[in-house]
Short mmCIF file of C-alpha atoms and ligand atoms in Angstrom, two decimals:
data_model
loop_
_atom_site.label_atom_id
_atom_site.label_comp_id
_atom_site.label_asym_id
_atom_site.label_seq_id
_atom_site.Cartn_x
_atom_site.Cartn_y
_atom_site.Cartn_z
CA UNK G 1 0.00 0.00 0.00
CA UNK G 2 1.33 3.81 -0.92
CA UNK G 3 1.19 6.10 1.79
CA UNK G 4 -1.43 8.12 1.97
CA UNK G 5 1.00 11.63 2.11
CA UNK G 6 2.73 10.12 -0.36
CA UNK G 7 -0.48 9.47 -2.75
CA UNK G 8 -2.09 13.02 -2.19
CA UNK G 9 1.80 14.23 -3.59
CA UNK G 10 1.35 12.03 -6.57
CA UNK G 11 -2.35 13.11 -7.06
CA UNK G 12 -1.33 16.65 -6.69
CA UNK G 13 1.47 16.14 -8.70
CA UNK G 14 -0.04 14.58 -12.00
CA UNK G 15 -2.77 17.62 -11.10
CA UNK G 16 -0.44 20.26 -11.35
CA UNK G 17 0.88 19.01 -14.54
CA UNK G 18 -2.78 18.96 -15.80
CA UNK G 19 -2.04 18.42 -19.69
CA UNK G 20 -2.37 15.26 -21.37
CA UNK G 21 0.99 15.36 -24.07
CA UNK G 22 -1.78 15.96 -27.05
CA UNK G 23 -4.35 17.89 -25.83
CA UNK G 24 -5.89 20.33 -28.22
CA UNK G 25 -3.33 23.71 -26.82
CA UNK G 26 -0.56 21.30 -26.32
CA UNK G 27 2.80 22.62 -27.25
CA UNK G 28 4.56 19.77 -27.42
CA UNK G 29 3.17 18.73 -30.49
CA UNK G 30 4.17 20.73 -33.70
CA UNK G 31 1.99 21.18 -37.02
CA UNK G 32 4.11 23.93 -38.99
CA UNK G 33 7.84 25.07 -39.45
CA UNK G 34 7.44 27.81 -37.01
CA UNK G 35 6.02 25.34 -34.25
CA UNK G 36 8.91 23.09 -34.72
CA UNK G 37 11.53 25.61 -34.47
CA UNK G 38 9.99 26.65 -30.81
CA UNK G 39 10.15 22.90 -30.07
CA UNK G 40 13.04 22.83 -31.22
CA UNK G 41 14.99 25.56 -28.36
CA UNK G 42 12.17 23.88 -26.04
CA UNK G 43 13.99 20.37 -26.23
CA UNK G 44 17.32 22.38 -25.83
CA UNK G 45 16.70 23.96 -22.90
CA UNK G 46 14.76 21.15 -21.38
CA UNK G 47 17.96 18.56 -21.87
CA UNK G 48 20.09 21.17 -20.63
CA UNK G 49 17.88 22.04 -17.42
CA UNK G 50 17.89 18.46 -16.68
CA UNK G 51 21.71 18.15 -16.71
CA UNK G 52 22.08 20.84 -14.71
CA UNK G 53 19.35 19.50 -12.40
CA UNK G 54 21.16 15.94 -12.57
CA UNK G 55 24.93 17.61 -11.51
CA UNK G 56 23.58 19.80 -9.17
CA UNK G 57 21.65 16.88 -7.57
CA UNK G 58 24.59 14.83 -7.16
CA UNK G 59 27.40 17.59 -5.85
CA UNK G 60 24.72 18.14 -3.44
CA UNK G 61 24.43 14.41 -2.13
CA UNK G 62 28.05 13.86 -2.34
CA UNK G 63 28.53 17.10 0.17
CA UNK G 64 25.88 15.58 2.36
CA UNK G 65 27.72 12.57 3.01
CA UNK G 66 31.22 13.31 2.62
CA UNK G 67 30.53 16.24 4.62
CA UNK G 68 28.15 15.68 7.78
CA UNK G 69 29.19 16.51 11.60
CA UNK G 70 30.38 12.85 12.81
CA UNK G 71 29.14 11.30 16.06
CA UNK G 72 31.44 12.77 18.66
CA UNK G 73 33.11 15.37 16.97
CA UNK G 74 34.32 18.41 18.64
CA UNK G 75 36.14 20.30 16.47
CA UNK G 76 34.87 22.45 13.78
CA UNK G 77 36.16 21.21 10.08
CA UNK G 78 38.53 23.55 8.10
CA UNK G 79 36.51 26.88 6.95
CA UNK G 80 37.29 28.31 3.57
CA UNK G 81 36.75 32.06 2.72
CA UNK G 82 37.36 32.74 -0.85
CA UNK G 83 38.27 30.17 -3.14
CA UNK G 84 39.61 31.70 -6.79
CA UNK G 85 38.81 28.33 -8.58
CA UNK G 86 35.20 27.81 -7.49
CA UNK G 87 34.57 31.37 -7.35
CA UNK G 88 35.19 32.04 -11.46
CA UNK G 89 33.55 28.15 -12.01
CA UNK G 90 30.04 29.64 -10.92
CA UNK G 91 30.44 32.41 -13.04
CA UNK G 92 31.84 31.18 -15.92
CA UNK G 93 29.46 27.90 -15.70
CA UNK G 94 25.94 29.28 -15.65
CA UNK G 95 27.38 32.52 -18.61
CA UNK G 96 28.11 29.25 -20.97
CA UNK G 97 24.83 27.77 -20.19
CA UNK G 98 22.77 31.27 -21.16
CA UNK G 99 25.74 31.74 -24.33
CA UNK G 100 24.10 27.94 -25.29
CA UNK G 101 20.61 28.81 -24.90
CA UNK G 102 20.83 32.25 -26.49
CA UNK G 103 22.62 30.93 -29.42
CA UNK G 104 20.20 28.78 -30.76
CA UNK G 105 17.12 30.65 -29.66
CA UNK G 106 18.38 34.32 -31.53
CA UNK G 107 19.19 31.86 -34.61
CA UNK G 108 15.50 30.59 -34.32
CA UNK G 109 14.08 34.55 -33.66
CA UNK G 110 15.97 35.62 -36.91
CA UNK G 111 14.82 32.51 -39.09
CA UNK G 112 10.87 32.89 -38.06
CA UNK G 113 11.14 36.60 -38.27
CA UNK G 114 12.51 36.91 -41.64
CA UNK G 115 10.40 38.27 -44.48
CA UNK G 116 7.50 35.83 -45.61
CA UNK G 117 8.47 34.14 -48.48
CA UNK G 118 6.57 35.69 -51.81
CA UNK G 119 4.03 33.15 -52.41
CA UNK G 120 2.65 33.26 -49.27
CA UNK G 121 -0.73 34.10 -48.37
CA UNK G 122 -1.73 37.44 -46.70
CA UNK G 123 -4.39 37.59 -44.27
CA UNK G 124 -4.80 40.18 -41.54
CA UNK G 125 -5.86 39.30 -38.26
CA UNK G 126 -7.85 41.41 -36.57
CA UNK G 127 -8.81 41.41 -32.61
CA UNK G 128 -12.12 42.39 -30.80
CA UNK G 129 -13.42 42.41 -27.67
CA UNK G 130 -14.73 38.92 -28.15
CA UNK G 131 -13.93 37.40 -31.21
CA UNK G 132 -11.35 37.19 -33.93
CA UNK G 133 -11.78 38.70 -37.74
CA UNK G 134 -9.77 37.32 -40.80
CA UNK G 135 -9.49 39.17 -43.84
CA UNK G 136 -8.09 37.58 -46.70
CA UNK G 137 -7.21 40.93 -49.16
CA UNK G 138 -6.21 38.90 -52.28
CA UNK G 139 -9.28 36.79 -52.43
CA UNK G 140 -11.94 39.36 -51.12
CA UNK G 141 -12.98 36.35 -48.22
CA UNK G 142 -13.71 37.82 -44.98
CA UNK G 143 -14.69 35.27 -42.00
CA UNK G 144 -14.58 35.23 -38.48
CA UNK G 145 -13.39 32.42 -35.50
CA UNK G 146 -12.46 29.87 -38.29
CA UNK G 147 -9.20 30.44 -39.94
CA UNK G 148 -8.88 28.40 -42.89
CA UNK G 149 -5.55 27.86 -44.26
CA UNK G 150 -4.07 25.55 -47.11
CA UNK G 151 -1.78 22.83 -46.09
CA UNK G 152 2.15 23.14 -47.32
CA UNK G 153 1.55 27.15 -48.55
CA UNK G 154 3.31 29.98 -45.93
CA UNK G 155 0.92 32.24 -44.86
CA UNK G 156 1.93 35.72 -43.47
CA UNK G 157 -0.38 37.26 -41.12
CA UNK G 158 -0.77 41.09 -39.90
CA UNK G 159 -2.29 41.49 -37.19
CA UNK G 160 -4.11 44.35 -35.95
CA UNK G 161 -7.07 45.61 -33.43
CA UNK G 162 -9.58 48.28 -32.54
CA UNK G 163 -9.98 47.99 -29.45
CA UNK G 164 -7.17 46.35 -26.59
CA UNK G 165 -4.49 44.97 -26.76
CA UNK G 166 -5.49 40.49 -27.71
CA UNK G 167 -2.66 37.69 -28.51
CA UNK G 168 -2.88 35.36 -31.41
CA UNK G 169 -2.00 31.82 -30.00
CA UNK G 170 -2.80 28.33 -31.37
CA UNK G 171 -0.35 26.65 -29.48
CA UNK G 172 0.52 23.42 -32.47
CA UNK G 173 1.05 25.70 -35.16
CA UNK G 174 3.42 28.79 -33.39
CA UNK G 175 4.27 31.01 -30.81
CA UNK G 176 1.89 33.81 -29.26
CA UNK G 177 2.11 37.31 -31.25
CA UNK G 178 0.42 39.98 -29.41
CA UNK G 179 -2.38 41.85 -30.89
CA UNK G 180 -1.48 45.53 -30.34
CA UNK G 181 -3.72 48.56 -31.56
CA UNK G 182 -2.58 50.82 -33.98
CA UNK G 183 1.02 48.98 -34.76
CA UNK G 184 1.11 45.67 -37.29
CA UNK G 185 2.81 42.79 -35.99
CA UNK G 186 3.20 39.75 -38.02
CA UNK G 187 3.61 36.26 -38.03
CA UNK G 188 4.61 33.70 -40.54
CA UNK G 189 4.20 29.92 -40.68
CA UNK G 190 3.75 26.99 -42.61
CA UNK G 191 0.72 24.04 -41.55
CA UNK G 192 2.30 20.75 -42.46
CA UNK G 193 -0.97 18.39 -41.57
CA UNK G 194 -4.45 19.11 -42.44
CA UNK G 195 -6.74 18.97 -39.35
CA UNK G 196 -8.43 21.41 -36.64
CA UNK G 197 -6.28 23.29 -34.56
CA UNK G 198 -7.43 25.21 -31.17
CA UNK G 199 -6.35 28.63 -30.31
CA UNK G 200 -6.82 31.14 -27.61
CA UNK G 201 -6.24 34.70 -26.87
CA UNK G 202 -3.76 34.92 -24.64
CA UNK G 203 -3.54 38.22 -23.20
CA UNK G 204 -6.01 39.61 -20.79
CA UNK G 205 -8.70 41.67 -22.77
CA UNK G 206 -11.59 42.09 -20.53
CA UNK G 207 -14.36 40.22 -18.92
CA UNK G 208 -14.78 37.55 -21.92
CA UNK G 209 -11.33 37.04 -22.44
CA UNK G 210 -11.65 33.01 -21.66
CA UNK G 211 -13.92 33.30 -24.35
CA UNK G 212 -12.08 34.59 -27.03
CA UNK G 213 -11.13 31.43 -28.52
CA UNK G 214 -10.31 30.38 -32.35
CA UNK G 215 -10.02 27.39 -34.65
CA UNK G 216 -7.50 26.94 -37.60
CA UNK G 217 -8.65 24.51 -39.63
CA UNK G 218 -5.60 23.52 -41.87
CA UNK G 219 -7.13 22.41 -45.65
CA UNK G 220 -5.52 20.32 -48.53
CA UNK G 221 -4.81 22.83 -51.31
CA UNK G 222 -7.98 21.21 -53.12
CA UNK G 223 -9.94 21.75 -49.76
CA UNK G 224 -8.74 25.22 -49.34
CA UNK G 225 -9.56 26.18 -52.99
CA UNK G 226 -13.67 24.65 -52.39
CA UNK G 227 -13.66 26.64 -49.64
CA UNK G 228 -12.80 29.62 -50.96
CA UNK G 229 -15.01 29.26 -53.64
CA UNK G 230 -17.71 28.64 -51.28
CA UNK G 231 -17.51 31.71 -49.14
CA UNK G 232 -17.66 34.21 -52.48
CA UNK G 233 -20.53 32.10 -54.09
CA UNK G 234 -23.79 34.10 -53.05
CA UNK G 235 -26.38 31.85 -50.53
CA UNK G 236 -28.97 31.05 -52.15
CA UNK G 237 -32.74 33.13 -51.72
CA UNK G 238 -34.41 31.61 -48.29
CA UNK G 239 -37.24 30.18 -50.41
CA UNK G 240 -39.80 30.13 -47.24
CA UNK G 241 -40.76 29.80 -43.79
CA UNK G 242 -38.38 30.06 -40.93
CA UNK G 243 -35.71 31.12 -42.75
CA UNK G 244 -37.24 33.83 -44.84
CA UNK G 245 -39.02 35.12 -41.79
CA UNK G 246 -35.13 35.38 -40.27
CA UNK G 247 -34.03 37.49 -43.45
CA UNK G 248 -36.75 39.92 -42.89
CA UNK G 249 -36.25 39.99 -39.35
CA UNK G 250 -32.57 40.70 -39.54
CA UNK G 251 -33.05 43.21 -42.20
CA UNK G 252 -35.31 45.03 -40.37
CA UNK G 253 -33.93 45.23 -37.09
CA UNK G 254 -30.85 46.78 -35.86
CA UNK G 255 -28.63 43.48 -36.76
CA UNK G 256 -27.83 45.41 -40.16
CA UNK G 257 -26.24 47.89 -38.55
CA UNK G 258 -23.21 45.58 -36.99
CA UNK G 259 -23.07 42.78 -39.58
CA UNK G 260 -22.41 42.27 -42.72
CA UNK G 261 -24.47 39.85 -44.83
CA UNK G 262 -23.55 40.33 -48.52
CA UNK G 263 -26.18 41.61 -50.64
CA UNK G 264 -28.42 42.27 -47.15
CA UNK G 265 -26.05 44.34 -44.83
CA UNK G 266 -22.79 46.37 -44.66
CA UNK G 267 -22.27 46.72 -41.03
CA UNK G 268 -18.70 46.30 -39.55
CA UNK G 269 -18.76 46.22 -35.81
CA UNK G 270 -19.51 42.66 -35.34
CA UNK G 271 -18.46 39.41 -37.60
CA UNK G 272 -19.23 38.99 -40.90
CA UNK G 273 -22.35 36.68 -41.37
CA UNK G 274 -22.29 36.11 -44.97
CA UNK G 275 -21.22 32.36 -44.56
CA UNK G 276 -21.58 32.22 -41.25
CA UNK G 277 -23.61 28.46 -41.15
CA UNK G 278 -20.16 27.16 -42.91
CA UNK G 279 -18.88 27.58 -39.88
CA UNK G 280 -17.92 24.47 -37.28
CA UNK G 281 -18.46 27.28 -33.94
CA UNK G 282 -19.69 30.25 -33.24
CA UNK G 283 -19.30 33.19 -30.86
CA UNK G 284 -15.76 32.98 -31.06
CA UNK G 285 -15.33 29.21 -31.24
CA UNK G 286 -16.95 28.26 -27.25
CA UNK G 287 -20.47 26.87 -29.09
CA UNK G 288 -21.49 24.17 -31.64
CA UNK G 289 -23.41 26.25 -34.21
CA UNK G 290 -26.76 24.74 -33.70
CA UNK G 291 -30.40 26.31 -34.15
CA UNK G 292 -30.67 26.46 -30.24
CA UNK G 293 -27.35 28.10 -29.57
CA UNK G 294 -27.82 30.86 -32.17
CA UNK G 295 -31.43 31.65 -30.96
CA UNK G 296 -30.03 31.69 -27.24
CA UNK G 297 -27.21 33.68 -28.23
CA UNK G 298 -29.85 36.19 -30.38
CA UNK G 299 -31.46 36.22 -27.00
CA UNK G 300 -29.45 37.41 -24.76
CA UNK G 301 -25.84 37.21 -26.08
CA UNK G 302 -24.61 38.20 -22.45
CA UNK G 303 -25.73 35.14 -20.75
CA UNK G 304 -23.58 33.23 -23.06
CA UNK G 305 -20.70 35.71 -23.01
CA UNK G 306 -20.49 37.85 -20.41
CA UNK G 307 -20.01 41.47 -21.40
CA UNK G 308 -20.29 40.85 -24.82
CA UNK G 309 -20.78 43.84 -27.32
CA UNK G 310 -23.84 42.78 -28.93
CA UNK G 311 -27.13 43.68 -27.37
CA UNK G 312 -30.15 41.70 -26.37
CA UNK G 313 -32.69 42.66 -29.17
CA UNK G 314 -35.53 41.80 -27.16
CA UNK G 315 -37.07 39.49 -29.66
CA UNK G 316 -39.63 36.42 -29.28
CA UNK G 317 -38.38 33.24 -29.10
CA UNK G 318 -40.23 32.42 -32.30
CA UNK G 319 -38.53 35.06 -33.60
CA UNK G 320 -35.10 34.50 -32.26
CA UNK G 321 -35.52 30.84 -33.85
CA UNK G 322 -36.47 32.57 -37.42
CA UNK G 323 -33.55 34.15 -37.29
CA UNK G 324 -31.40 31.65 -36.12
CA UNK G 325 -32.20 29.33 -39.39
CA UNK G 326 -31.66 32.65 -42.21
CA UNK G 327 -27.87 32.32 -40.52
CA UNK G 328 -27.28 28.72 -40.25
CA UNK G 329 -28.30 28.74 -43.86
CA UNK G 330 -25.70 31.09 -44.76
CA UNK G 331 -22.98 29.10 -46.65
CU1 CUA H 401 -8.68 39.03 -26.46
CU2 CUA H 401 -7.93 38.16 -24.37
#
């Protein structure tokens, strides 16, 4: 049988280390150049840590026993003040350790920082308080919470913001860039595998900043290319019912004055809508998009995020549920 202090320090132990090795914000597991490289210095300066960890460990135990007061021992052993040799070992030993660290890890900060290569694919990143905008300026696609990017093609991304400062982070693809008003930071990287990546903001932006979360869904190039073609192909007429109730609902109300639907609206404070039932989440990636979610967000969007921007429109439920079905049909 364990102990039981000694179970509790397990328990606590395998609690404090919390992550599984692949869950979704892992970053241990890499999916593009740039996420390598950081895994890269991470493996360098864990190995090294543990070396140090291992000699350290060792001098320490060897002192202990070579060391200790004796049973009946009355004199005190031999004290040393100042000792040239040990004295420049601790200084020169931990300056080589930082001089191996930095090496690599100013190599890596040029190589990721460099100029994106030419074919690469713009798209500027832009942060609100709650939710995440992507523009992509050479294909006229704007979408919002899903990032969709083609598999094997660099992409170079600006990133900008109205409001506070937000950080761009999806931990298996690259490092955090900070989201900074008025100034364009950018980040470059390459997805090697196709598949669904989590991200977060990661810098505190308010109330709903635990909420702020993102998806990168990494496409085949022939994936990438249907889905581009999909968000500038125009939804088709809501032929009746539900749906065609929502369009007149929304177009009458004051949703036209925050969102964009092409062909219906032109407003720019919240997310585009005009594909919005394309996408996997919504309200910045924390809900399935489902019939009930959108009418309880239409609802009261600050029950489901606190704070958020977007008001309560006081409508019906029936009418929150019209509505709900125009979007989802949006694709
Ligand atoms: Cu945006 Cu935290």
């Amino acid at each position: 049988m364990i102990d039981p202090v000694l179970r509790g320090a397990l328990a606590l132990t395998l609690a404090l280390g919390g992550c599984t090795w692949d869950a979704p914000m892992s970053t241990v597991k890499a999916h593009s150049d740039y996420a390598r490289e950081i895994l890269h210095i991470y493996g360098i300066i864990t190995w090294v840590t543990l070396a140090i960890a291992l000699i350290v460990g060792l001098g320490l135990a060897w002192v202990l026993t070579r060391f200790h007061a004796r049973p009946g021992a009355t004199t005190m052993p031999v004290q040393t003040r100042g000792h040239t040799l040990l004295e420049m070992a601790w200084t020169v030993g931990p300056a080589l350790v930082l001089l191996g660290i930095a090496i690599p890890t100013i190599q890596v900060v040029f190589r990721t920082q460099a100029a994106p290569p030419r074919d690469a694919l713009e798209i500027t990143v832009r942060g609100h308080q709650w939710w995440w905008e992507f523009q992509y300026p050479s294909l006229q696609v704007v979408t919002a919470n899903e990032l969709h990017v083609p598999a094997g093609r660099p992409v170079a991304l600006t990133l900008e913001g109205p409001d506070v400062i937000h950080s761009f982070w999806v931990p298996q693809l690259g490092g955090k860039r900070d989201v900074v008003p008025g100034r364009l930071n950018r980040l470059t990287f390459t997805a090697e595998t196709p598949g669904e990546y989590r991200g977060q903001c990661a810098e505190f932006c308010g109330v709903s900043h635990a909420n702020m979360g993102m998806r990168v869904i990494v496409d085949t190039p022939e994936a990438f290319t249907r889905w581009v073609a999909a968000q500038k192909a125009q939804s088709p007429e809501p032929a009746a019912g539900a749906a065609a109730d929502g369009k007149t609902i929304f177009a009458s109300r004051a949703c036209v004055g925050c969102h964009t639907i092409r062909g219906v609206s032109a407003g720019t404070l919240g997310p585009d809508l005009t594909t919005f039932g394309s996408r996997r989440t919504m309200a910045a990636g924390i809900l399935p998009t489902t019939v009930d979610n959108v009418a309880a967000w239409i609802k009261d969007p600050a029950a489901i995020k606190p704070d958020a921007k977007m008001p309560a429109l006081g409508l019906t439920d029936e009418q929150a549920r019209a509505v709900a079905t125009y979007l989802i049909g949006l694709r």
